[in-house]
Coordinates of C-alpha atoms in Angstrom, one line a residue:
M1 CA -21.2 6.7 32.0
T2 CA -22.4 9.6 29.9
A3 CA -19.1 11.4 29.5
N4 CA -17.4 7.8 28.7
F5 CA -20.0 7.4 25.8
N6 CA -19.5 10.8 25.0
I7 CA -15.6 10.3 24.2
S8 CA -16.4 6.8 22.4
V9 CA -18.7 8.7 20.4
L10 CA -16.1 11.4 19.7
R11 CA -13.6 8.9 18.9
L12 CA -15.7 7.0 16.4
N13 CA -16.7 9.8 14.5
T14 CA -13.1 10.9 14.2
F15 CA -12.5 7.4 12.9
I16 CA -15.2 7.2 10.5
K17 CA -14.5 10.8 9.0
H18 CA -10.8 10.0 8.7
T19 CA -11.7 7.0 7.2
F20 CA -14.3 8.4 4.8
I21 CA -11.6 10.8 3.8
Y22 CA -9.1 8.4 3.3
F23 CA -11.4 6.3 1.1
L24 CA -11.6 9.6 -1.1
S25 CA -7.7 10.1 -1.2
K26 CA -7.1 6.4 -2.0
G27 CA -10.6 5.3 -3.4
L28 CA -10.8 7.9 -6.5
P29 CA -6.8 7.5 -7.3
G30 CA -7.6 3.6 -6.8
I31 CA -10.3 3.8 -9.2
L32 CA -8.4 5.9 -11.8
S33 CA -5.3 3.4 -11.5
F34 CA -8.0 0.4 -12.0
L35 CA -8.9 2.1 -15.3
A36 CA -5.6 3.2 -16.5
I37 CA -4.5 -0.8 -16.1
L38 CA -7.6 -1.6 -18.3
Y39 CA -6.6 0.9 -20.7
Y40 CA -2.7 -0.6 -20.7
S41 CA -3.9 -4.1 -21.2
K42 CA -5.4 -3.1 -24.5
N43 CA -3.0 -0.8 -25.9
L44 CA 0.5 -2.1 -24.6
S45 CA 2.1 -5.5 -25.1
P46 CA 3.2 -7.7 -22.2
E47 CA 6.8 -6.8 -22.8
D48 CA 5.8 -3.0 -22.6
Y49 CA 4.4 -3.7 -19.3
G50 CA 7.3 -6.2 -18.3
I51 CA 9.7 -3.6 -18.7
Y52 CA 8.1 -0.8 -17.1
S53 CA 7.6 -3.4 -14.3
L54 CA 11.2 -4.1 -13.6
I55 CA 12.0 -0.4 -14.0
I56 CA 9.4 0.2 -11.2
S57 CA 10.6 -2.7 -8.8
V58 CA 14.0 -1.0 -9.0
V59 CA 12.9 2.2 -8.0
G60 CA 11.3 0.7 -5.1
I61 CA 14.3 -1.4 -4.1
V62 CA 16.4 1.8 -4.1
N63 CA 14.3 3.8 -2.3
I64 CA 13.7 1.1 0.6
V65 CA 17.6 0.6 0.9
C66 CA 18.8 4.4 0.8
F67 CA 15.4 6.5 2.0
D68 CA 12.6 4.9 3.1
W69 CA 14.2 4.2 6.7
F70 CA 13.8 7.8 7.4
R71 CA 10.0 7.8 7.0
F72 CA 9.5 5.5 9.5
G73 CA 11.4 7.6 12.3
M74 CA 9.9 10.5 11.2
S75 CA 6.4 9.5 11.7
R76 CA 7.1 7.8 15.5
F77 CA 9.0 11.0 16.9
L78 CA 7.3 14.0 15.1
P79 CA 4.6 13.5 17.6
E80 CA 6.6 14.0 20.5
Y81 CA 8.2 17.3 19.3
I82 CA 4.5 18.5 18.1
A83 CA 3.3 17.6 22.1
S84 CA 6.1 19.9 23.4
G85 CA 5.6 22.7 20.9
E86 CA 8.9 22.3 18.8
R87 CA 7.2 21.4 15.5
D88 CA 9.0 23.6 13.4
V89 CA 12.6 22.3 15.0
F90 CA 11.6 18.8 13.5
L91 CA 10.4 20.1 10.6
L92 CA 13.7 22.0 9.8
F93 CA 15.8 19.0 10.7
V94 CA 13.5 16.6 7.9
K95 CA 14.0 19.4 5.6
N96 CA 18.0 19.5 5.7
K97 CA 18.1 15.8 6.1
M98 CA 15.9 15.5 2.7
R99 CA 18.2 18.0 0.8
I100 CA 21.3 16.1 2.3
A101 CA 20.2 12.9 0.9
I102 CA 19.0 14.0 -2.6
L103 CA 22.3 15.9 -3.0
I104 CA 24.7 12.4 -2.3
F105 CA 22.1 10.3 -4.2
S106 CA 22.2 12.8 -7.3
V107 CA 25.8 12.7 -7.4
I108 CA 26.1 9.1 -7.2
C109 CA 23.3 8.6 -10.2
F110 CA 25.4 11.0 -12.3
L111 CA 28.8 9.1 -11.4
W112 CA 26.8 5.5 -12.5
Y113 CA 25.2 7.4 -15.6
L114 CA 28.8 8.4 -16.7
A115 CA 30.5 5.1 -15.8
I116 CA 27.4 3.0 -17.9
P117 CA 29.8 3.2 -21.3
L118 CA 32.9 1.6 -19.6
L119 CA 31.0 -1.2 -18.2
P120 CA 29.4 -2.7 -21.7
N121 CA 28.8 -6.3 -20.0
M122 CA 26.4 -4.9 -17.5
G123 CA 23.2 -5.1 -19.7
I124 CA 21.6 -2.2 -18.5
D125 CA 20.5 0.9 -20.9
R126 CA 22.1 4.1 -20.0
E127 CA 18.8 5.6 -20.1
F128 CA 17.4 3.8 -17.2
I129 CA 19.7 5.1 -14.7
L130 CA 18.0 8.6 -15.3
Y131 CA 14.5 7.0 -15.3
I132 CA 15.4 5.4 -11.8
G133 CA 17.2 8.1 -10.3
V134 CA 14.5 10.8 -11.2
L135 CA 11.6 8.6 -10.0
V136 CA 13.6 7.4 -6.9
V137 CA 14.0 11.1 -5.5
L138 CA 10.7 12.0 -6.3
Q139 CA 9.2 9.2 -4.6
Y140 CA 11.5 9.8 -1.6
V141 CA 9.9 13.3 -1.1
F142 CA 6.6 12.5 -2.2
T143 CA 6.1 9.9 0.8
L144 CA 8.0 11.7 3.0
L145 CA 5.9 14.9 3.1
T146 CA 2.4 12.8 3.0
Q147 CA 3.6 10.8 5.9
I148 CA 4.0 14.3 7.5
F149 CA 0.2 14.6 6.5
I150 CA -1.0 11.4 8.0
T151 CA 1.5 11.9 11.2
E152 CA -0.2 15.5 12.0
L153 CA -3.8 13.9 11.1
K154 CA -4.3 15.9 7.9
P155 CA -5.9 13.6 5.6
K156 CA -7.6 16.3 3.6
N157 CA -4.0 16.9 2.4
Y158 CA -3.3 13.9 2.1
M159 CA -6.3 13.3 0.0
W160 CA -5.6 16.0 -2.3
A161 CA -1.8 15.0 -2.6
N162 CA -2.7 11.3 -3.9
F163 CA -5.5 12.6 -6.1
I164 CA -3.3 15.4 -7.9
R165 CA -0.6 12.1 -8.2
S166 CA -2.7 9.7 -9.5
F167 CA -4.9 12.2 -12.1
F168 CA -1.8 13.2 -13.7
A169 CA 0.0 9.5 -14.0
V170 CA -3.1 8.5 -15.5
V171 CA -3.7 11.4 -17.8
V172 CA -0.1 11.7 -18.9
S173 CA 0.6 7.9 -19.4
V174 CA -2.5 7.4 -21.3
L175 CA -1.8 10.4 -23.5
F176 CA 1.5 9.1 -24.3
V177 CA 0.5 5.4 -24.9
Y178 CA -2.3 6.7 -27.4
L179 CA 0.7 8.6 -29.3
G180 CA 2.6 5.4 -29.2
F181 CA 5.5 6.0 -26.8
G182 CA 5.1 2.2 -25.2
Y183 CA 6.3 1.4 -21.8
L184 CA 8.1 5.1 -21.5
S185 CA 4.5 6.3 -21.5
L186 CA 4.5 5.0 -17.8
I187 CA 7.8 6.4 -16.8
I188 CA 6.6 10.1 -18.3
G189 CA 3.4 9.9 -16.5
A190 CA 5.0 8.3 -13.1
I191 CA 7.4 11.2 -13.0
A192 CA 5.1 14.0 -14.0
S193 CA 2.4 12.4 -11.1
F194 CA 5.5 13.2 -8.6
L195 CA 6.3 16.7 -9.8
F196 CA 2.7 18.2 -9.4
S197 CA 1.7 16.1 -6.0
T198 CA 5.1 17.0 -4.8
S199 CA 4.6 20.8 -5.4
Y200 CA 1.5 20.7 -3.8
S201 CA 2.7 19.2 -0.6
L202 CA 5.4 21.3 -0.5
L203 CA 3.0 24.6 -0.1
K204 CA 0.8 22.8 2.2
I205 CA 3.6 21.4 4.7
N206 CA 5.2 25.2 5.1
F207 CA 8.7 24.5 6.0
P208 CA 10.2 26.9 8.3
K209 CA 12.7 28.6 6.5
N210 CA 16.3 28.2 7.6
S211 CA 19.8 29.5 6.2
A212 CA 21.9 27.5 3.3
S213 CA 23.5 25.9 6.2
L214 CA 22.6 22.0 5.9
T215 CA 23.7 21.1 9.4
I216 CA 21.6 18.5 11.2
D217 CA 21.2 17.4 14.8
K218 CA 23.3 14.1 15.1
V219 CA 21.9 12.9 17.9
L220 CA 18.2 13.0 16.7
L221 CA 19.6 11.4 13.7
I222 CA 21.2 8.7 15.5
K223 CA 18.1 8.2 17.9
I224 CA 15.7 7.8 14.3
T225 CA 18.2 5.9 12.7
Q226 CA 18.3 2.9 15.2
Y227 CA 14.5 3.0 15.7
S228 CA 14.2 3.1 11.8
L229 CA 16.7 0.4 10.3
P230 CA 14.8 -2.6 11.6
L231 CA 11.6 -1.2 10.0
S232 CA 13.4 -0.4 6.9
A233 CA 14.8 -3.6 6.6
S234 CA 11.3 -5.2 7.2
A235 CA 9.8 -3.0 4.6
G236 CA 12.5 -3.9 2.1
L237 CA 12.3 -7.6 2.9
S238 CA 8.4 -6.8 2.5
F239 CA 9.2 -5.6 -1.0
F240 CA 11.0 -8.2 -1.9
L241 CA 8.7 -10.9 -0.6
S242 CA 6.0 -9.0 -3.3
Y243 CA 8.4 -8.3 -6.1
S244 CA 11.2 -10.6 -6.3
N245 CA 9.2 -13.1 -8.1
R246 CA 9.1 -10.6 -11.2
F247 CA 13.0 -10.7 -11.6
I248 CA 13.0 -14.5 -11.2
I249 CA 10.3 -14.9 -13.8
N250 CA 12.3 -12.5 -16.1
H251 CA 15.5 -14.5 -15.8
Y252 CA 14.5 -17.9 -16.0
R253 CA 11.4 -17.5 -18.5
S254 CA 11.0 -14.1 -20.5
V255 CA 10.3 -10.3 -20.3
E256 CA 6.6 -11.4 -21.9
E257 CA 5.9 -13.6 -19.0
T258 CA 7.0 -10.9 -16.7
G259 CA 4.7 -8.4 -17.8
L260 CA 1.9 -11.0 -18.1
F261 CA 2.6 -11.8 -14.5
S262 CA 3.1 -8.2 -13.5
L263 CA -0.2 -6.5 -14.9
G264 CA -2.5 -9.4 -13.3
F265 CA -0.5 -8.9 -10.0
D266 CA -0.9 -5.1 -10.1
F267 CA -4.6 -5.5 -11.1
S268 CA -5.7 -7.3 -8.2
Q269 CA -2.9 -6.6 -5.7
Q270 CA -3.3 -2.7 -5.6
T271 CA -7.0 -2.7 -5.8
I272 CA -7.1 -5.1 -2.8
G273 CA -4.1 -2.7 -1.2
V274 CA -6.0 0.3 -1.7
F275 CA -9.2 -0.7 0.0
I276 CA -7.3 -2.2 2.9
S277 CA -5.2 0.9 3.6
I278 CA -8.5 3.0 3.3
A279 CA -9.3 1.5 7.0
A280 CA -5.6 1.0 8.1
T281 CA -4.1 4.5 7.1
S282 CA -6.7 6.3 9.6
A283 CA -6.1 3.8 12.1
F284 CA -2.6 4.2 12.5
P285 CA -2.0 7.7 13.6
I286 CA -5.1 7.2 16.2
A287 CA -3.8 4.4 17.5
M288 CA -0.4 5.7 18.1
K289 CA -1.9 8.8 19.9
L290 CA -3.7 6.6 22.1
F291 CA -0.7 4.5 23.1
T292 CA 1.5 7.2 23.6
E293 CA -1.2 9.1 26.0
H294 CA -2.9 6.1 28.0
G295 CA -0.8 2.9 27.0
N296 CA -2.4 -0.6 26.4
T297 CA -5.9 0.3 27.8
E298 CA -9.4 -0.6 27.0
K299 CA -9.4 2.5 24.7
L300 CA -6.7 1.2 22.5
H301 CA -8.3 -2.2 22.4
L302 CA -11.6 -0.9 21.0
H303 CA -9.9 1.2 18.6
M304 CA -7.8 -1.9 17.1
N305 CA -10.8 -4.2 16.9
K306 CA -12.7 -1.3 14.7
S307 CA -9.6 -1.1 12.6
L308 CA -9.5 -4.7 12.0
L309 CA -13.3 -5.1 11.5
M310 CA -13.0 -2.1 8.9
I311 CA -10.2 -3.9 6.8
F312 CA -12.8 -6.8 6.8
F313 CA -15.7 -5.0 6.0
I314 CA -13.9 -2.7 3.1
A315 CA -11.8 -5.4 1.7
L316 CA -13.3 -8.7 2.1
P317 CA -16.1 -7.7 -0.5
I318 CA -13.5 -6.8 -3.1
V319 CA -11.5 -10.5 -2.7
I320 CA -14.9 -11.9 -3.4
I321 CA -15.3 -9.9 -6.4
F322 CA -11.9 -11.1 -8.0
C323 CA -13.0 -14.5 -6.9
S324 CA -16.1 -15.1 -8.5
T325 CA -15.4 -12.9 -11.3
S326 CA -11.7 -14.1 -12.5
V327 CA -12.7 -15.6 -15.8
D328 CA -14.9 -12.9 -16.7
L329 CA -12.4 -10.1 -15.8
S330 CA -9.6 -11.8 -18.1
N331 CA -11.9 -12.2 -21.0
L332 CA -13.8 -9.1 -20.9
I333 CA -11.9 -6.3 -19.2
L334 CA -8.2 -7.1 -19.5
G335 CA -8.0 -7.6 -23.4
E336 CA -6.9 -10.2 -25.7
K337 CA -3.1 -9.6 -25.1
F338 CA -3.7 -10.4 -21.5
S339 CA -6.5 -13.0 -21.5
R340 CA -4.1 -15.6 -21.1
L341 CA -3.9 -15.3 -17.6
D342 CA -4.6 -18.6 -15.6
N343 CA -8.0 -18.9 -14.2
M344 CA -6.7 -19.2 -10.4
F345 CA -4.3 -16.5 -11.1
L346 CA -6.5 -13.4 -9.8
P347 CA -8.4 -15.7 -7.3
I348 CA -4.8 -16.5 -5.3
V349 CA -3.3 -13.3 -5.6
S350 CA -6.4 -11.4 -4.0
V351 CA -6.3 -13.7 -1.2
N352 CA -2.7 -13.1 -0.8
A353 CA -2.9 -9.5 -0.9
F354 CA -5.8 -9.5 1.7
V355 CA -3.6 -12.0 4.0
L356 CA -0.6 -9.9 3.7
G357 CA -2.6 -6.4 3.9
I358 CA -3.7 -7.8 7.7
K359 CA -0.5 -8.5 8.5
S360 CA 1.0 -5.3 7.2
Y361 CA -1.8 -2.8 8.1
Y362 CA -3.1 -4.5 11.7
F363 CA -0.7 -7.0 13.4
D364 CA 2.9 -4.9 12.3
L365 CA 1.3 -1.8 14.1
F366 CA 1.7 -3.6 17.4
F367 CA 5.8 -3.7 16.8
Y368 CA 5.6 0.1 16.1
L369 CA 3.9 0.8 19.3
K370 CA 6.3 -1.2 21.4
K371 CA 9.5 -0.2 19.3
E372 CA 9.9 -4.0 19.1
T373 CA 11.0 -3.9 15.0
K374 CA 13.7 -6.4 15.2
L375 CA 11.8 -9.3 15.5
Q376 CA 9.4 -8.0 12.7
M377 CA 12.7 -7.9 10.7
L378 CA 13.7 -11.3 11.6
I379 CA 10.3 -13.1 10.5
L380 CA 10.1 -11.2 7.1
L381 CA 13.8 -12.4 6.6
A382 CA 12.8 -16.2 7.1
V383 CA 9.5 -15.6 5.3
T384 CA 11.6 -14.1 2.2
T385 CA 14.0 -16.8 2.3
I386 CA 11.1 -19.2 2.0
N387 CA 9.8 -17.7 -0.8
I388 CA 12.7 -16.9 -2.9
S389 CA 14.0 -20.5 -2.7
L390 CA 10.3 -21.6 -3.7
N391 CA 10.5 -19.4 -6.6
L392 CA 13.5 -20.3 -7.6
I393 CA 12.9 -24.2 -7.3
F394 CA 9.3 -23.9 -9.3
V395 CA 9.3 -20.9 -11.5
P396 CA 11.8 -22.5 -13.9
Q397 CA 9.7 -25.2 -14.9
Y398 CA 5.9 -24.0 -14.1
G399 CA 6.3 -20.1 -14.8
Y400 CA 4.4 -17.4 -13.5
I401 CA 1.6 -19.6 -12.0
A402 CA 4.1 -21.1 -9.6
A403 CA 5.4 -17.4 -8.2
V404 CA 1.5 -17.1 -7.1
W405 CA 1.3 -20.6 -5.6
C406 CA 4.7 -20.0 -3.5
S407 CA 3.2 -16.5 -2.5
S408 CA 0.3 -18.1 -0.7
V409 CA 2.2 -20.4 1.0
T410 CA 4.4 -17.6 2.2
S411 CA 1.9 -14.9 2.8
T412 CA 0.2 -17.6 5.4
I413 CA 3.2 -18.5 7.1
A414 CA 3.8 -14.6 7.5
V415 CA 0.7 -14.0 9.0
V416 CA 0.6 -16.9 11.5
G417 CA 3.7 -16.4 12.6
T418 CA 3.2 -12.2 12.9
Y419 CA 0.2 -13.1 15.2
F420 CA 2.0 -15.2 17.7
A421 CA 4.8 -13.1 17.8
T422 CA 2.7 -10.0 18.7
K423 CA 0.6 -12.0 21.2
K424 CA 3.7 -11.6 23.0
I425 CA 5.0 -8.2 22.6
I426 CA 1.5 -6.5 23.6
Y427 CA -1.6 -8.4 24.4
I428 CA -4.6 -6.9 22.4
P429 CA -7.7 -9.2 22.5
I430 CA -9.5 -9.8 19.1
D431 CA -13.4 -9.8 19.0
F432 CA -14.0 -12.5 16.5
V433 CA -17.8 -12.1 16.4
P434 CA -18.2 -9.1 14.2
I435 CA -15.4 -10.5 11.9
F436 CA -17.5 -13.9 11.7
K437 CA -20.2 -12.0 10.5
I438 CA -18.7 -10.2 8.3
I439 CA -17.3 -13.6 6.5
L440 CA -20.9 -15.1 6.8
A441 CA -22.0 -12.2 4.5
A442 CA -19.1 -12.4 2.2
L443 CA -19.9 -15.8 1.9
F444 CA -23.5 -15.1 1.1
M445 CA -22.0 -12.6 -1.5
F446 CA -19.7 -15.4 -3.2
I447 CA -22.5 -17.7 -3.4
T448 CA -25.2 -15.0 -5.3
M449 CA -22.1 -14.4 -7.6
Q450 CA -21.2 -18.0 -8.3
L451 CA -25.5 -18.5 -9.2
Y452 CA -24.3 -16.2 -12.6
G453 CA -21.6 -18.5 -13.9
N454 CA -19.3 -17.0 -16.5
V455 CA -21.3 -13.9 -18.0
V456 CA -21.1 -13.0 -21.8
D457 CA -20.5 -9.0 -21.6
V458 CA -19.7 -6.1 -19.5
F459 CA -23.3 -5.1 -18.5
W460 CA -23.8 -8.7 -16.9
L461 CA -20.5 -8.7 -15.2
A462 CA -22.1 -5.0 -13.6
I463 CA -25.2 -6.9 -12.6
K464 CA -22.9 -10.1 -11.4
V465 CA -21.0 -7.9 -9.0
G466 CA -24.0 -5.4 -8.2
S467 CA -25.8 -8.3 -7.1
G468 CA -22.8 -9.4 -4.8
V469 CA -22.4 -6.5 -3.4
L470 CA -26.3 -5.7 -2.6
I471 CA -26.6 -9.2 -0.8
F472 CA -23.1 -8.6 1.2
L473 CA -24.8 -5.0 2.6
C474 CA -28.3 -6.3 3.4
V475 CA -26.8 -9.5 5.2
V476 CA -24.3 -7.1 7.2
I477 CA -27.0 -5.0 7.9
I478 CA -29.5 -7.4 9.2
I479 CA -27.1 -9.4 11.2
N480 CA -25.1 -6.1 12.8
K481 CA -28.5 -3.8 13.4
R482 CA -27.4 -2.4 16.8
I483 CA -24.1 -1.4 15.5
F484 CA -25.4 0.5 12.5
I485 CA -28.0 2.0 14.6
N486 CA -25.2 2.9 17.0
I487 CA -23.1 4.5 14.4
L488 CA -26.0 6.4 12.8
K489 CA -26.9 7.8 16.0
S490 CA -23.5 8.8 16.7
L491 CA -23.3 10.4 13.6
G492 CA -26.4 12.3 13.9
I493 CA -28.4 10.6 11.2
I494 CA -31.0 9.4 13.4
S495 CA -32.0 10.4 17.0

């Protein structure tokens, strides 16, 4: 009994420790990005942010279609090579695959850049090809390297890589916005951020040296491809689910409305996403290790329930803040250019982000554990088709707010469908009682913040938010006293 308790405490310590490190690695950059968006909202026009948003969306699509599939397979197979003492062999394979992919893509981009003048009706500015090409390559390398940190359970390296990227993205972008470079400021900031963070990551991983040969293990590449392609398709569909509405709004409405939608979406969605990923990033490699070593046992069930509870505890209060202060945020924080956002925009987007976060960072993990990624792809294909169809029907007439309501419908369908599908693949019972307690605390937080009404300045907004968070924490501690005592004991804070 004592041995089991010690193992449980050790696992809890590891999970909490890694969660705290990922909080620093994602929370601090998230705060920087949050403050940067506030600066952009006051110093960039909706048109500028709309152009930037469309370029970044294209970068995301190209990365998912061309490159991101390999990252999924790498994170699944690397632990097996580490366990057999062949880490260097696998990393050498990764290094060669990365170099070949970059070489091929660079040639394609260069040829496309040369061909643009011959295609005058394409409606694409020639320099956009350069921006997109450079950003795709840098994002590909950065995400691949940081995925190695996550897989090898090195959260501190991951923390510094993310912090360096966010720091330089914000500092460089703000500087160039101040100098009046418009949307180009954000592109320059993104390129600079990836250059510095990728350099750091390369130094920390310390790839094994090899000759100039670019030969790779074709058998291993085929195995990774077979595992990864359904995941890549799922990631692409998930991306389209979140970003296709920007292209539809731009086509049927205007780039200005696209910028209005994009900044409000990024402001709330990215904030919620950061807090959800804080809990989930540390949970994924631990779950993979438990399942690989022990299978679907009580140890895995306990860990997965802690992971889901952590998502609710960290992210749900942020959703409540957006729901309770949407008018305040639009009027006091986003600035005059973006204060035209519909009052329901931020609440709906924040709830959608939370729902999709649970799907992406919790239920989708079940598909990875059992390597049943085709079913995940089919669910996303159906949901994405529904989402695009609804947007095509309603956005032309009702504008960007219709895109938000369409997303709320498809998000609900996605999480419900995924829940029932994963129950058949691998059954992990959910302990709903602690979750209901978190929801109850969030309800008290919402009521408290609603009592303030709409505030008149930033000081009272801070008081309103602070009061809500304080009430939430107090209620959580009162109704979960035993859990907090056990955590403090396991950490050695109390005896």
